Amino acid sequence: MSSGTTSVDEARNALGKRLRELRTSADLSGRQLAESLSWVGSKVSKIENGKQTPTDDDIHAWTRATKAEDQAVSLLAALNNLEQQHAEWQRVLKSGLKAHQLTLSQTDEKTKFYRSFENTVIPGLVQTPEYARSLFARVVMVHGIPNDIDEAVKSRMQRQEMLYRSDKRFHFVLTEAALRYRLVSTETMLGQLDRLMAITTMRNVKLGIIGFDTQYVTDPRHGFMLLDDQLVRFESYSAELNLRQPDEIELYASIFDQHAAVASYGATARAIIGRVMQERAAEAEATDS
């Protein structure tokens, strides 16, 4: 896999190449195809060069215009695989937040070992209801999706029941920045930090904190989760990415190990959390007074 290229990019490029082959076999230029479908001229080029993901309707229209309807089923399967890897939030959340939580639960049931690195937010599996509610409210605002926050919070809390199952193991690594970002109210964050304190004592959960004074081995570029050795999942502003290529999983496992190796655990981790709690509580008292 070339530098900067993911399996999502490769899949989109491969789909574009297949569509280009159908167009050239039909002896159509990009402009001719676009005009026949009443598309803007650049759409054909963007799809063929992996710059734009086609829709189901685009695939059907393309195969009709190139007289290759017999290829539609195969192309739609390739598109479905691509959409599973690059799950755009507008599509995933169109029916609300709860549905996505239920989808995640299906993957949860199969997973035995969770590894999660977060540099910005507290991982969903250890969030308090209040913290989750605040983050869900932001998602509703940003994406303009149906407001089913109450149901989504309930589903997320139900997902957390697996933290108490003896057949599963969890390893969370957070940066100190994730404890300090002002994403929620002080009261909500204090409750969340208290929850993290309790998490450090759980038998099948390992929680590490990378303090501000720690020297990193590699940069904390973005948060991600490893589910067994089968899947890497992380989120961008526009989509949830699900990577299953062995070399990508190996890369992220190595990065996780590097972050985990410099994190603090046990009493030292609790000291970092406690320090943040004291500072936030002192700020709240000063504001009230």
PDB file of C-alpha atoms in Angstrom:
ATOM      1  CA  MET A   1       0.000   0.000   0.000  1.00  0.00           C
ATOM      2  CA  SER A   2       1.544   3.307  -1.067  1.00  0.00           C
ATOM      3  CA  SER A   3       2.131   6.089   1.439  1.00  0.00           C
ATOM      4  CA  GLY A   4      -1.021   8.091   2.142  1.00  0.00           C
ATOM      5  CA  THR A   5      -3.273   5.580   0.377  1.00  0.00           C
ATOM      6  CA  THR A   6      -5.841   3.473   2.221  1.00  0.00           C
ATOM      7  CA  SER A   7      -7.857   0.460   1.116  1.00  0.00           C
ATOM      8  CA  VAL A   8     -10.816   2.854   0.793  1.00  0.00           C
ATOM      9  CA  ASP A   9      -8.907   4.882  -1.796  1.00  0.00           C
ATOM     10  CA  GLU A  10      -7.858   1.718  -3.590  1.00  0.00           C
ATOM     11  CA  ALA A  11     -11.429   0.395  -3.705  1.00  0.00           C
ATOM     12  CA  ARG A  12     -12.794   3.701  -5.022  1.00  0.00           C
ATOM     13  CA  ASN A  13     -10.055   3.857  -7.672  1.00  0.00           C
ATOM     14  CA  ALA A  14     -10.699   0.249  -8.708  1.00  0.00           C
ATOM     15  CA  LEU A  15     -14.412   0.926  -9.097  1.00  0.00           C
ATOM     16  CA  GLY A  16     -13.671   4.021 -11.163  1.00  0.00           C
ATOM     17  CA  LYS A  17     -11.338   2.034 -13.394  1.00  0.00           C
ATOM     18  CA  ARG A  18     -14.021  -0.595 -14.037  1.00  0.00           C
ATOM     19  CA  LEU A  19     -16.526   2.097 -14.965  1.00  0.00           C
ATOM     20  CA  ARG A  20     -14.010   3.754 -17.291  1.00  0.00           C
ATOM     21  CA  GLU A  21     -13.484   0.422 -19.062  1.00  0.00           C
ATOM     22  CA  LEU A  22     -17.234   0.149 -19.677  1.00  0.00           C
ATOM     23  CA  ARG A  23     -17.305   3.656 -21.134  1.00  0.00           C
ATOM     24  CA  THR A  24     -14.360   3.100 -23.460  1.00  0.00           C
ATOM     25  CA  SER A  25     -15.740  -0.278 -24.555  1.00  0.00           C
ATOM     26  CA  ALA A  26     -18.947   1.535 -25.524  1.00  0.00           C
ATOM     27  CA  ASP A  27     -16.815   3.991 -27.542  1.00  0.00           C
ATOM     28  CA  LEU A  28     -18.067   6.968 -25.547  1.00  0.00           C
ATOM     29  CA  SER A  29     -16.056   9.964 -24.447  1.00  0.00           C
ATOM     30  CA  GLY A  30     -16.503  11.291 -20.936  1.00  0.00           C
ATOM     31  CA  ARG A  31     -18.390  14.297 -22.305  1.00  0.00           C
ATOM     32  CA  GLN A  32     -20.696  12.106 -24.394  1.00  0.00           C
ATOM     33  CA  LEU A  33     -21.544   9.919 -21.418  1.00  0.00           C
ATOM     34  CA  ALA A  34     -22.183  12.919 -19.190  1.00  0.00           C
ATOM     35  CA  GLU A  35     -24.439  14.551 -21.770  1.00  0.00           C
ATOM     36  CA  SER A  36     -26.423  11.342 -22.296  1.00  0.00           C
ATOM     37  CA  LEU A  37     -27.090  11.191 -18.549  1.00  0.00           C
ATOM     38  CA  SER A  38     -27.641  14.956 -18.106  1.00  0.00           C
ATOM     39  CA  TRP A  39     -24.684  15.134 -15.718  1.00  0.00           C
ATOM     40  CA  VAL A  40     -22.218  17.972 -15.302  1.00  0.00           C
ATOM     41  CA  GLY A  41     -19.162  17.252 -17.419  1.00  0.00           C
ATOM     42  CA  SER A  42     -16.773  16.789 -14.482  1.00  0.00           C
ATOM     43  CA  LYS A  43     -18.813  14.045 -12.774  1.00  0.00           C
ATOM     44  CA  VAL A  44     -17.646  11.275 -15.104  1.00  0.00           C
ATOM     45  CA  SER A  45     -13.997  12.248 -14.642  1.00  0.00           C
ATOM     46  CA  LYS A  46     -14.330  12.458 -10.859  1.00  0.00           C
ATOM     47  CA  ILE A  47     -15.923   9.018 -10.617  1.00  0.00           C
ATOM     48  CA  GLU A  48     -13.407   7.392 -12.947  1.00  0.00           C
ATOM     49  CA  ASN A  49     -10.450   8.895 -11.093  1.00  0.00           C
ATOM     50  CA  GLY A  50     -11.683   7.958  -7.630  1.00  0.00           C
ATOM     51  CA  LYS A  51     -12.479  11.533  -6.621  1.00  0.00           C
ATOM     52  CA  GLN A  52     -16.220  10.927  -6.185  1.00  0.00           C
ATOM     53  CA  THR A  53     -18.134   7.859  -5.020  1.00  0.00           C
ATOM     54  CA  PRO A  54     -21.020   6.946  -7.341  1.00  0.00           C
ATOM     55  CA  THR A  55     -24.473   6.160  -5.991  1.00  0.00           C
ATOM     56  CA  ASP A  56     -26.583   3.101  -6.778  1.00  0.00           C
ATOM     57  CA  ASP A  57     -28.521   5.215  -9.287  1.00  0.00           C
ATOM     58  CA  ASP A  58     -25.264   6.347 -10.897  1.00  0.00           C
ATOM     59  CA  ILE A  59     -24.199   2.716 -11.395  1.00  0.00           C
ATOM     60  CA  HIS A  60     -27.532   1.780 -12.954  1.00  0.00           C
ATOM     61  CA  ALA A  61     -27.472   4.818 -15.251  1.00  0.00           C
ATOM     62  CA  TRP A  62     -23.843   4.177 -16.274  1.00  0.00           C
ATOM     63  CA  THR A  63     -24.425   0.529 -17.156  1.00  0.00           C
ATOM     64  CA  ARG A  64     -27.571   1.390 -19.139  1.00  0.00           C
ATOM     65  CA  ALA A  65     -25.784   4.114 -21.097  1.00  0.00           C
ATOM     66  CA  THR A  66     -22.855   1.805 -21.899  1.00  0.00           C
ATOM     67  CA  LYS A  67     -25.141  -1.169 -22.670  1.00  0.00           C
ATOM     68  CA  ALA A  68     -23.534  -3.176 -19.870  1.00  0.00           C
ATOM     69  CA  GLU A  69     -26.487  -3.846 -17.591  1.00  0.00           C
ATOM     70  CA  ASP A  70     -25.145  -7.348 -16.981  1.00  0.00           C
ATOM     71  CA  GLN A  71     -22.295  -5.731 -15.004  1.00  0.00           C
ATOM     72  CA  ALA A  72     -24.606  -3.820 -12.656  1.00  0.00           C
ATOM     73  CA  VAL A  73     -24.868  -6.484  -9.932  1.00  0.00           C
ATOM     74  CA  SER A  74     -21.098  -6.890  -9.669  1.00  0.00           C
ATOM     75  CA  LEU A  75     -20.508  -3.135  -9.660  1.00  0.00           C
ATOM     76  CA  LEU A  76     -23.168  -2.574  -7.010  1.00  0.00           C
ATOM     77  CA  ALA A  77     -21.506  -5.217  -4.836  1.00  0.00           C
ATOM     78  CA  ALA A  78     -18.196  -3.378  -5.193  1.00  0.00           C
ATOM     79  CA  LEU A  79     -19.930  -0.115  -4.282  1.00  0.00           C
ATOM     80  CA  ASN A  80     -21.539  -1.704  -1.214  1.00  0.00           C
ATOM     81  CA  ASN A  81     -18.138  -2.932  -0.046  1.00  0.00           C
ATOM     82  CA  LEU A  82     -16.732   0.557  -0.530  1.00  0.00           C
ATOM     83  CA  GLU A  83     -19.615   2.111   1.411  1.00  0.00           C
ATOM     84  CA  GLN A  84     -18.979  -0.273   4.304  1.00  0.00           C
ATOM     85  CA  GLN A  85     -15.371   0.887   4.410  1.00  0.00           C
ATOM     86  CA  HIS A  86     -16.187   4.592   3.979  1.00  0.00           C
ATOM     87  CA  ALA A  87     -19.514   5.007   5.749  1.00  0.00           C
ATOM     88  CA  GLU A  88     -20.573   8.620   5.214  1.00  0.00           C
ATOM     89  CA  TRP A  89     -22.377  10.022   8.252  1.00  0.00           C
ATOM     90  CA  GLN A  90     -25.210  11.514   6.208  1.00  0.00           C
ATOM     91  CA  ARG A  91     -26.029   8.005   4.961  1.00  0.00           C
ATOM     92  CA  VAL A  92     -25.268   6.098   8.181  1.00  0.00           C
ATOM     93  CA  LEU A  93     -27.220   8.452  10.434  1.00  0.00           C
ATOM     94  CA  LYS A  94     -30.111   9.293   8.130  1.00  0.00           C
ATOM     95  CA  SER A  95     -32.513   7.303  10.317  1.00  0.00           C
ATOM     96  CA  GLY A  96     -31.013   8.577  13.578  1.00  0.00           C
ATOM     97  CA  LEU A  97     -28.290   7.774  16.103  1.00  0.00           C
ATOM     98  CA  LYS A  98     -29.877   4.749  17.757  1.00  0.00           C
ATOM     99  CA  ALA A  99     -29.785   2.656  14.583  1.00  0.00           C
ATOM    100  CA  HIS A 100     -26.036   3.149  14.307  1.00  0.00           C
ATOM    101  CA  GLN A 101     -25.528   2.171  17.952  1.00  0.00           C
ATOM    102  CA  LEU A 102     -27.439  -1.051  17.310  1.00  0.00           C
ATOM    103  CA  THR A 103     -25.231  -1.765  14.281  1.00  0.00           C
ATOM    104  CA  LEU A 104     -22.131  -1.292  16.438  1.00  0.00           C
ATOM    105  CA  SER A 105     -23.606  -3.707  18.989  1.00  0.00           C
ATOM    106  CA  GLN A 106     -23.606  -6.473  16.380  1.00  0.00           C
ATOM    107  CA  THR A 107     -19.857  -6.038  15.903  1.00  0.00           C
ATOM    108  CA  ASP A 108     -19.365  -5.784  19.677  1.00  0.00           C
ATOM    109  CA  GLU A 109     -20.839  -9.219  20.197  1.00  0.00           C
ATOM    110  CA  LYS A 110     -18.194 -10.829  17.974  1.00  0.00           C
ATOM    111  CA  THR A 111     -15.216  -8.906  19.334  1.00  0.00           C
ATOM    112  CA  LYS A 112     -13.106 -10.338  22.155  1.00  0.00           C
ATOM    113  CA  PHE A 113     -10.313  -7.757  22.427  1.00  0.00           C
ATOM    114  CA  TYR A 114     -10.873  -4.016  22.068  1.00  0.00           C
ATOM    115  CA  ARG A 115      -8.013  -1.569  21.781  1.00  0.00           C
ATOM    116  CA  SER A 116      -8.884   2.110  21.624  1.00  0.00           C
ATOM    117  CA  PHE A 117      -6.671   5.192  21.357  1.00  0.00           C
ATOM    118  CA  GLU A 118      -8.278   8.616  21.736  1.00  0.00           C
ATOM    119  CA  ASN A 119      -6.626  12.015  21.631  1.00  0.00           C
ATOM    120  CA  THR A 120      -9.750  14.187  21.673  1.00  0.00           C
ATOM    121  CA  VAL A 121     -12.821  12.540  23.225  1.00  0.00           C
ATOM    122  CA  ILE A 122     -13.573   9.884  25.812  1.00  0.00           C
ATOM    123  CA  PRO A 123     -14.294   6.518  24.108  1.00  0.00           C
ATOM    124  CA  GLY A 124     -17.974   5.667  23.810  1.00  0.00           C
ATOM    125  CA  LEU A 125     -17.647   2.451  25.794  1.00  0.00           C
ATOM    126  CA  VAL A 126     -16.589   4.336  28.929  1.00  0.00           C
ATOM    127  CA  GLN A 127     -18.689   7.504  28.549  1.00  0.00           C
ATOM    128  CA  THR A 128     -21.212   8.579  31.160  1.00  0.00           C
ATOM    129  CA  PRO A 129     -24.780   9.141  29.952  1.00  0.00           C
ATOM    130  CA  GLU A 130     -24.352  12.910  30.358  1.00  0.00           C
ATOM    131  CA  TYR A 131     -21.117  13.003  28.367  1.00  0.00           C
ATOM    132  CA  ALA A 132     -22.626  10.838  25.611  1.00  0.00           C
ATOM    133  CA  ARG A 133     -25.711  13.061  25.502  1.00  0.00           C
ATOM    134  CA  SER A 134     -23.590  16.170  24.974  1.00  0.00           C
ATOM    135  CA  LEU A 135     -21.637  14.576  22.125  1.00  0.00           C
ATOM    136  CA  PHE A 136     -24.753  13.188  20.468  1.00  0.00           C
ATOM    137  CA  ALA A 137     -26.358  16.637  20.614  1.00  0.00           C
ATOM    138  CA  ARG A 138     -23.381  18.015  18.700  1.00  0.00           C
ATOM    139  CA  VAL A 139     -23.722  15.299  16.049  1.00  0.00           C
ATOM    140  CA  VAL A 140     -27.409  16.136  15.580  1.00  0.00           C
ATOM    141  CA  MET A 141     -26.527  19.815  15.189  1.00  0.00           C
ATOM    142  CA  VAL A 142     -23.638  19.292  12.753  1.00  0.00           C
ATOM    143  CA  HIS A 143     -25.331  16.752  10.486  1.00  0.00           C
ATOM    144  CA  GLY A 144     -28.958  17.862  10.786  1.00  0.00           C
ATOM    145  CA  ILE A 145     -30.181  14.325  11.512  1.00  0.00           C
ATOM    146  CA  PRO A 146     -33.279  13.147  13.427  1.00  0.00           C
ATOM    147  CA  ASN A 147     -33.053  13.833  17.157  1.00  0.00           C
ATOM    148  CA  ASP A 148     -33.263  10.469  18.912  1.00  0.00           C
ATOM    149  CA  ILE A 149     -30.632  11.314  21.515  1.00  0.00           C
ATOM    150  CA  ASP A 150     -32.477   9.675  24.423  1.00  0.00           C
ATOM    151  CA  GLU A 151     -32.700   6.364  22.577  1.00  0.00           C
ATOM    152  CA  ALA A 152     -29.089   6.609  21.407  1.00  0.00           C
ATOM    153  CA  VAL A 153     -27.814   7.230  24.938  1.00  0.00           C
ATOM    154  CA  LYS A 154     -29.781   4.249  26.205  1.00  0.00           C
ATOM    155  CA  SER A 155     -28.331   2.038  23.464  1.00  0.00           C
ATOM    156  CA  ARG A 156     -24.783   3.203  24.211  1.00  0.00           C
ATOM    157  CA  MET A 157     -25.205   2.446  27.897  1.00  0.00           C
ATOM    158  CA  GLN A 158     -26.502  -1.026  27.005  1.00  0.00           C
ATOM    159  CA  ARG A 159     -23.397  -1.562  24.862  1.00  0.00           C
ATOM    160  CA  GLN A 160     -21.265  -0.807  27.906  1.00  0.00           C
ATOM    161  CA  GLU A 161     -22.604  -3.892  29.696  1.00  0.00           C
ATOM    162  CA  MET A 162     -20.000  -5.931  27.827  1.00  0.00           C
ATOM    163  CA  LEU A 163     -17.278  -4.249  29.931  1.00  0.00           C
ATOM    164  CA  TYR A 164     -18.345  -6.631  32.695  1.00  0.00           C
ATOM    165  CA  ARG A 165     -18.123  -9.791  30.602  1.00  0.00           C
ATOM    166  CA  SER A 166     -15.225 -12.065  31.509  1.00  0.00           C
ATOM    167  CA  ASP A 167     -14.838 -13.296  27.922  1.00  0.00           C
ATOM    168  CA  LYS A 168     -13.848  -9.820  26.679  1.00  0.00           C
ATOM    169  CA  ARG A 169     -10.780  -7.628  27.232  1.00  0.00           C
ATOM    170  CA  PHE A 170     -10.368  -3.883  26.782  1.00  0.00           C
ATOM    171  CA  HIS A 171      -7.333  -1.632  26.531  1.00  0.00           C
ATOM    172  CA  PHE A 172      -7.986   2.111  26.363  1.00  0.00           C
ATOM    173  CA  VAL A 173      -5.253   4.720  25.909  1.00  0.00           C
ATOM    174  CA  LEU A 174      -6.158   8.410  26.244  1.00  0.00           C
ATOM    175  CA  THR A 175      -4.107  11.561  25.991  1.00  0.00           C
ATOM    176  CA  GLU A 176      -4.286  14.050  28.838  1.00  0.00           C
ATOM    177  CA  ALA A 177      -5.657  16.489  26.260  1.00  0.00           C
ATOM    178  CA  ALA A 178      -8.770  14.306  25.929  1.00  0.00           C
ATOM    179  CA  LEU A 179      -9.363  14.866  29.647  1.00  0.00           C
ATOM    180  CA  ARG A 180      -8.995  18.619  29.309  1.00  0.00           C
ATOM    181  CA  TYR A 181     -10.768  19.619  26.094  1.00  0.00           C
ATOM    182  CA  ARG A 182     -13.796  21.815  26.851  1.00  0.00           C
ATOM    183  CA  LEU A 183     -16.303  19.745  24.916  1.00  0.00           C
ATOM    184  CA  VAL A 184     -18.897  19.441  27.685  1.00  0.00           C
ATOM    185  CA  SER A 185     -19.849  21.344  30.822  1.00  0.00           C
ATOM    186  CA  THR A 186     -17.572  21.244  33.852  1.00  0.00           C
ATOM    187  CA  GLU A 187     -20.180  19.280  35.838  1.00  0.00           C
ATOM    188  CA  THR A 188     -20.476  16.692  33.060  1.00  0.00           C
ATOM    189  CA  MET A 189     -16.701  16.409  32.708  1.00  0.00           C
ATOM    190  CA  LEU A 190     -16.187  15.947  36.439  1.00  0.00           C
ATOM    191  CA  GLY A 191     -18.667  13.066  36.353  1.00  0.00           C
ATOM    192  CA  GLN A 192     -16.850  11.612  33.357  1.00  0.00           C
ATOM    193  CA  LEU A 193     -13.454  11.844  35.046  1.00  0.00           C
ATOM    194  CA  ASP A 194     -14.870  10.113  38.107  1.00  0.00           C
ATOM    195  CA  ARG A 195     -16.106   7.347  35.824  1.00  0.00           C
ATOM    196  CA  LEU A 196     -12.578   6.949  34.425  1.00  0.00           C
ATOM    197  CA  MET A 197     -11.254   6.616  37.967  1.00  0.00           C
ATOM    198  CA  ALA A 198     -13.574   3.662  38.500  1.00  0.00           C
ATOM    199  CA  ILE A 199     -12.609   2.137  35.148  1.00  0.00           C
ATOM    200  CA  THR A 200      -8.958   1.878  36.247  1.00  0.00           C
ATOM    201  CA  THR A 201      -9.951  -0.705  38.871  1.00  0.00           C
ATOM    202  CA  MET A 202     -11.831  -3.084  36.562  1.00  0.00           C
ATOM    203  CA  ARG A 203     -10.221  -6.489  36.104  1.00  0.00           C
ATOM    204  CA  ASN A 204     -10.638  -6.910  32.332  1.00  0.00           C
ATOM    205  CA  VAL A 205     -10.127  -3.227  31.466  1.00  0.00           C
ATOM    206  CA  LYS A 206      -6.733  -1.556  31.100  1.00  0.00           C
ATOM    207  CA  LEU A 207      -6.756   2.261  31.022  1.00  0.00           C
ATOM    208  CA  GLY A 208      -3.641   4.246  30.186  1.00  0.00           C
ATOM    209  CA  ILE A 209      -3.200   8.025  30.203  1.00  0.00           C
ATOM    210  CA  ILE A 210      -0.452   9.793  28.243  1.00  0.00           C
ATOM    211  CA  GLY A 211       0.424  12.869  30.298  1.00  0.00           C
ATOM    212  CA  PHE A 212       1.487  16.176  28.813  1.00  0.00           C
ATOM    213  CA  ASP A 213       5.060  15.628  30.007  1.00  0.00           C
ATOM    214  CA  THR A 214       5.386  12.307  28.135  1.00  0.00           C
ATOM    215  CA  GLN A 215       7.676  11.935  25.119  1.00  0.00           C
ATOM    216  CA  TYR A 216       5.726  10.338  22.263  1.00  0.00           C
ATOM    217  CA  VAL A 217       7.212   7.690  19.976  1.00  0.00           C
ATOM    218  CA  THR A 218       4.814   8.601  17.173  1.00  0.00           C
ATOM    219  CA  ASP A 219       2.407  11.525  16.856  1.00  0.00           C
ATOM    220  CA  PRO A 220      -1.149  11.196  18.229  1.00  0.00           C
ATOM    221  CA  ARG A 221      -2.667  12.041  14.850  1.00  0.00           C
ATOM    222  CA  HIS A 222      -6.210  10.776  15.386  1.00  0.00           C
ATOM    223  CA  GLY A 223      -8.197   8.398  17.530  1.00  0.00           C
ATOM    224  CA  PHE A 224      -8.976   4.855  16.395  1.00  0.00           C
ATOM    225  CA  MET A 225     -10.214   1.483  17.610  1.00  0.00           C
ATOM    226  CA  LEU A 226      -8.852  -1.988  16.893  1.00  0.00           C
ATOM    227  CA  LEU A 227     -11.372  -4.821  17.080  1.00  0.00           C
ATOM    228  CA  ASP A 228      -9.423  -8.050  17.538  1.00  0.00           C
ATOM    229  CA  ASP A 229      -7.092  -8.280  14.537  1.00  0.00           C
ATOM    230  CA  GLN A 230      -9.978  -7.940  12.101  1.00  0.00           C
ATOM    231  CA  LEU A 231     -10.912  -4.268  11.879  1.00  0.00           C
ATOM    232  CA  VAL A 232      -9.625  -0.740  12.408  1.00  0.00           C
ATOM    233  CA  ARG A 233     -12.339   1.879  12.879  1.00  0.00           C
ATOM    234  CA  PHE A 234     -11.977   5.633  13.143  1.00  0.00           C
ATOM    235  CA  GLU A 235     -14.053   8.708  12.466  1.00  0.00           C
ATOM    236  CA  SER A 236     -13.588  11.808  10.344  1.00  0.00           C
ATOM    237  CA  TYR A 237     -15.964  14.765  10.228  1.00  0.00           C
ATOM    238  CA  SER A 238     -17.728  13.281   7.199  1.00  0.00           C
ATOM    239  CA  ALA A 239     -17.501   9.516   7.621  1.00  0.00           C
ATOM    240  CA  GLU A 240     -16.715   6.439   9.672  1.00  0.00           C
ATOM    241  CA  LEU A 241     -13.828   4.503   8.149  1.00  0.00           C
ATOM    242  CA  ASN A 242     -13.601   0.726   8.527  1.00  0.00           C
ATOM    243  CA  LEU A 243     -10.280  -0.752   7.414  1.00  0.00           C
ATOM    244  CA  ARG A 244      -9.804  -4.496   7.030  1.00  0.00           C
ATOM    245  CA  GLN A 245      -6.613  -4.823   4.984  1.00  0.00           C
ATOM    246  CA  PRO A 246      -4.038  -6.882   6.943  1.00  0.00           C
ATOM    247  CA  ASP A 247      -1.257  -4.337   6.356  1.00  0.00           C
ATOM    248  CA  GLU A 248      -3.453  -1.505   7.640  1.00  0.00           C
ATOM    249  CA  ILE A 249      -4.424  -3.500  10.739  1.00  0.00           C
ATOM    250  CA  GLU A 250      -0.762  -4.315  11.363  1.00  0.00           C
ATOM    251  CA  LEU A 251       0.191  -0.644  11.040  1.00  0.00           C
ATOM    252  CA  TYR A 252      -2.463   0.554  13.483  1.00  0.00           C
ATOM    253  CA  ALA A 253      -1.654  -2.243  15.935  1.00  0.00           C
ATOM    254  CA  SER A 254       1.965  -1.097  15.926  1.00  0.00           C
ATOM    255  CA  ILE A 255       0.944   2.536  16.476  1.00  0.00           C
ATOM    256  CA  PHE A 256      -1.355   1.512  19.329  1.00  0.00           C
ATOM    257  CA  ASP A 257       1.469  -0.431  20.968  1.00  0.00           C
ATOM    258  CA  GLN A 258       3.733   2.617  20.732  1.00  0.00           C
ATOM    259  CA  HIS A 259       1.140   4.830  22.407  1.00  0.00           C
ATOM    260  CA  ALA A 260       0.341   2.186  25.020  1.00  0.00           C
ATOM    261  CA  ALA A 261       4.017   1.759  25.887  1.00  0.00           C
ATOM    262  CA  VAL A 262       4.426   5.409  26.965  1.00  0.00           C
ATOM    263  CA  ALA A 263       1.071   5.674  28.778  1.00  0.00           C
ATOM    264  CA  SER A 264       0.747   5.669  32.555  1.00  0.00           C
ATOM    265  CA  TYR A 265      -1.425   3.118  34.327  1.00  0.00           C
ATOM    266  CA  GLY A 266      -2.811   2.371  37.778  1.00  0.00           C
ATOM    267  CA  ALA A 267      -1.979   4.884  40.498  1.00  0.00           C
ATOM    268  CA  THR A 268      -0.046   7.134  38.098  1.00  0.00           C
ATOM    269  CA  ALA A 269      -2.975   7.303  35.678  1.00  0.00           C
ATOM    270  CA  ARG A 270      -5.340   8.047  38.565  1.00  0.00           C
ATOM    271  CA  ALA A 271      -3.015  10.838  39.693  1.00  0.00           C
ATOM    272  CA  ILE A 272      -3.277  12.496  36.273  1.00  0.00           C
ATOM    273  CA  ILE A 273      -7.070  12.139  36.243  1.00  0.00           C
ATOM    274  CA  GLY A 274      -7.257  13.407  39.832  1.00  0.00           C
ATOM    275  CA  ARG A 275      -5.158  16.458  39.011  1.00  0.00           C
ATOM    276  CA  VAL A 276      -7.464  17.404  36.151  1.00  0.00           C
ATOM    277  CA  MET A 277     -10.499  16.874  38.400  1.00  0.00           C
ATOM    278  CA  GLN A 278      -9.062  19.144  41.082  1.00  0.00           C
ATOM    279  CA  GLU A 279      -8.293  21.900  38.586  1.00  0.00           C
ATOM    280  CA  ARG A 280     -11.739  21.746  36.964  1.00  0.00           C
ATOM    281  CA  ALA A 281     -13.462  21.667  40.359  1.00  0.00           C
ATOM    282  CA  ALA A 282     -11.430  24.668  41.524  1.00  0.00           C
ATOM    283  CA  GLU A 283     -12.422  26.581  38.390  1.00  0.00           C
ATOM    284  CA  ALA A 284     -16.077  25.771  39.004  1.00  0.00           C
ATOM    285  CA  GLU A 285     -15.856  26.978  42.615  1.00  0.00           C
ATOM    286  CA  ALA A 286     -14.143  30.192  41.526  1.00  0.00           C
ATOM    287  CA  THR A 287     -16.859  30.809  38.936  1.00  0.00           C
ATOM    288  CA  ASP A 288     -19.648  30.178  41.437  1.00  0.00           C
ATOM    289  CA  SER A 289     -18.096  32.511  43.992  1.00  0.00           C
TER     290      SER A 289
END
